[in-house]
Amino acid sequence: MRHSITTLVSTLLLFIILSSPSVDARRAKRCMVKPSGTAVVLPVANPAEVSTSREASATKAKSSTTTSTTSTRRTLTTTLTTTTTPKSKPTTTTTTSSADVAESSPKHGNGNNNNGDNNNNNNDDNNNNNNDDNGDDNQTNVRTYKVQDQYQGDNFFDGFGFDDFADPTHGNVNYLKQSDAFSRGLAFVDGDGNAVMKVDNTNTIATGGNRDSVRISSKNSYTSGLIVLDVASMPFGCGVWPAFWTVGDNWPNGGEIDILEGVGNSNNAQYTLHTAPGCQLDTTFTKVSTRKHRRRSIVHSMIGNDREAKRVARDNANGFSAMAFTGTILTSNCDATINSNTGCGIKDPNPHSYGSALNGKGGGVFATLLDSNGVAVWFFPRDSIPDDLSSQSPQPSTWGSPKAFWSSSTCPTKSFFGAQRIVINTTLCGDWAGSAYSSDPTCPGTCAERVADPSNFDTAQWKIRSVTVYQ
């Protein structure tokens, strides 16, 4: 009897052992599966290990290659009337030094001038505007940018009109018409093929008077695209206010993008938007917040929720919208009708991105991408220009984080930016440089007194190698 009971117990124990899940089988119940089918162990009982896995996955994902999205284009041809609109500028916002100030005051003018040729190449980039939540991630084709317009060498000025109206930013300048600018030697192409635009540095004028200068606006306008400025050197000095920028009609409703701008002896470029009410800088695209967003998205993809992963893939394909910008936020409200038209500005952290510091490094390249996802600006020093940009086959998705980025999430480009004309000018004193003058200890006397002496403006000239627009 006792032997029978022992035999029965042994049999039952053997049955239980054979029926129980193995260690590997029990562990498999806690596995999450990647879309590729590879199992990833996430021990639910140990939250610390989950955190470690997330960080490791995020690190690995940083090395993944992004692709670009092929967009459709629509070309519109319209005729623009010749009207004068205000052109904005920032107010003084002190950052890290007295020379680096963001000045706010109206800086505008229009961009439609006596150029006679008002061909508007309005290429409306409608790609990546939908499919945000529908799970369709087939839009990962490489975006190819091709040259639409190039302003360079002997033909540089053919694509621009000369604005000879009064400076809308109240600067101490006389903007000359084309024939006068050429005859007085303030606009020409030098022996190296650079387009030169100068402030008069030969004639003495009365204190408080206006000095001759040049302002040009492109005959063509662009609703989207990649605008690339290759600058050999730029104006700088006490009371000097140069700008390379774009502007739409009926300012500020048509919007303004200040691509390369500053005043005085600053060494850091400033990038700024000026718009109608309602546009804000989305601060979640700063470096820290974007890194956190990418980590969260990677974890979602690993646990089978690939909705976030697809969203990031589409952003990466746009070339910039998933990237954190590296510049310093100065102001976040882009509304030109408030805060003395400060706009929403971002300061370039590179201390050789503006003025004499930029010139001392041989200049550089500023690339601005405008499409339905937002506005992004990159700066590349002369010795760091990407090969694809030098070969005129740009792929912004490979350039890394931009210096500045304004996402359409809080400032839809289609709502706040019309067809943009490219404008290049140099003014003196005025709303921004005039008010900043007294805060720069290296600038003697008053701005009006400085304008009187022509020798103060030997360095107030642009030398531009090219301006290229890609679509």
JSON list of N, CA and C in Angstrom, two decimals, residues 62 92 118:
[
{"chain": "A", "resi": 62, "resn": "LYS", "atom": "N", "xyz": [20.36, 56.76, -33.08]},
{"chain": "A", "resi": 62, "resn": "LYS", "atom": "CA", "xyz": [20.93, 58.01, -33.58]},
{"chain": "A", "resi": 62, "resn": "LYS", "atom": "C", "xyz": [21.76, 57.80, -34.84]},
{"chain": "A", "resi": 92, "resn": "THR", "atom": "N", "xyz": [16.21, 95.81, -29.02]},
{"chain": "A", "resi": 92, "resn": "THR", "atom": "CA", "xyz": [17.44, 95.40, -28.35]},
{"chain": "A", "resi": 92, "resn": "THR", "atom": "C", "xyz": [17.14, 94.44, -27.21]},
{"chain": "A", "resi": 118, "resn": "ASN", "atom": "N", "xyz": [8.46, 91.01, -63.32]},
{"chain": "A", "resi": 118, "resn": "ASN", "atom": "CA", "xyz": [7.85, 90.46, -62.12]},
{"chain": "A", "resi": 118, "resn": "ASN", "atom": "C", "xyz": [7.40, 89.03, -62.34]}
]
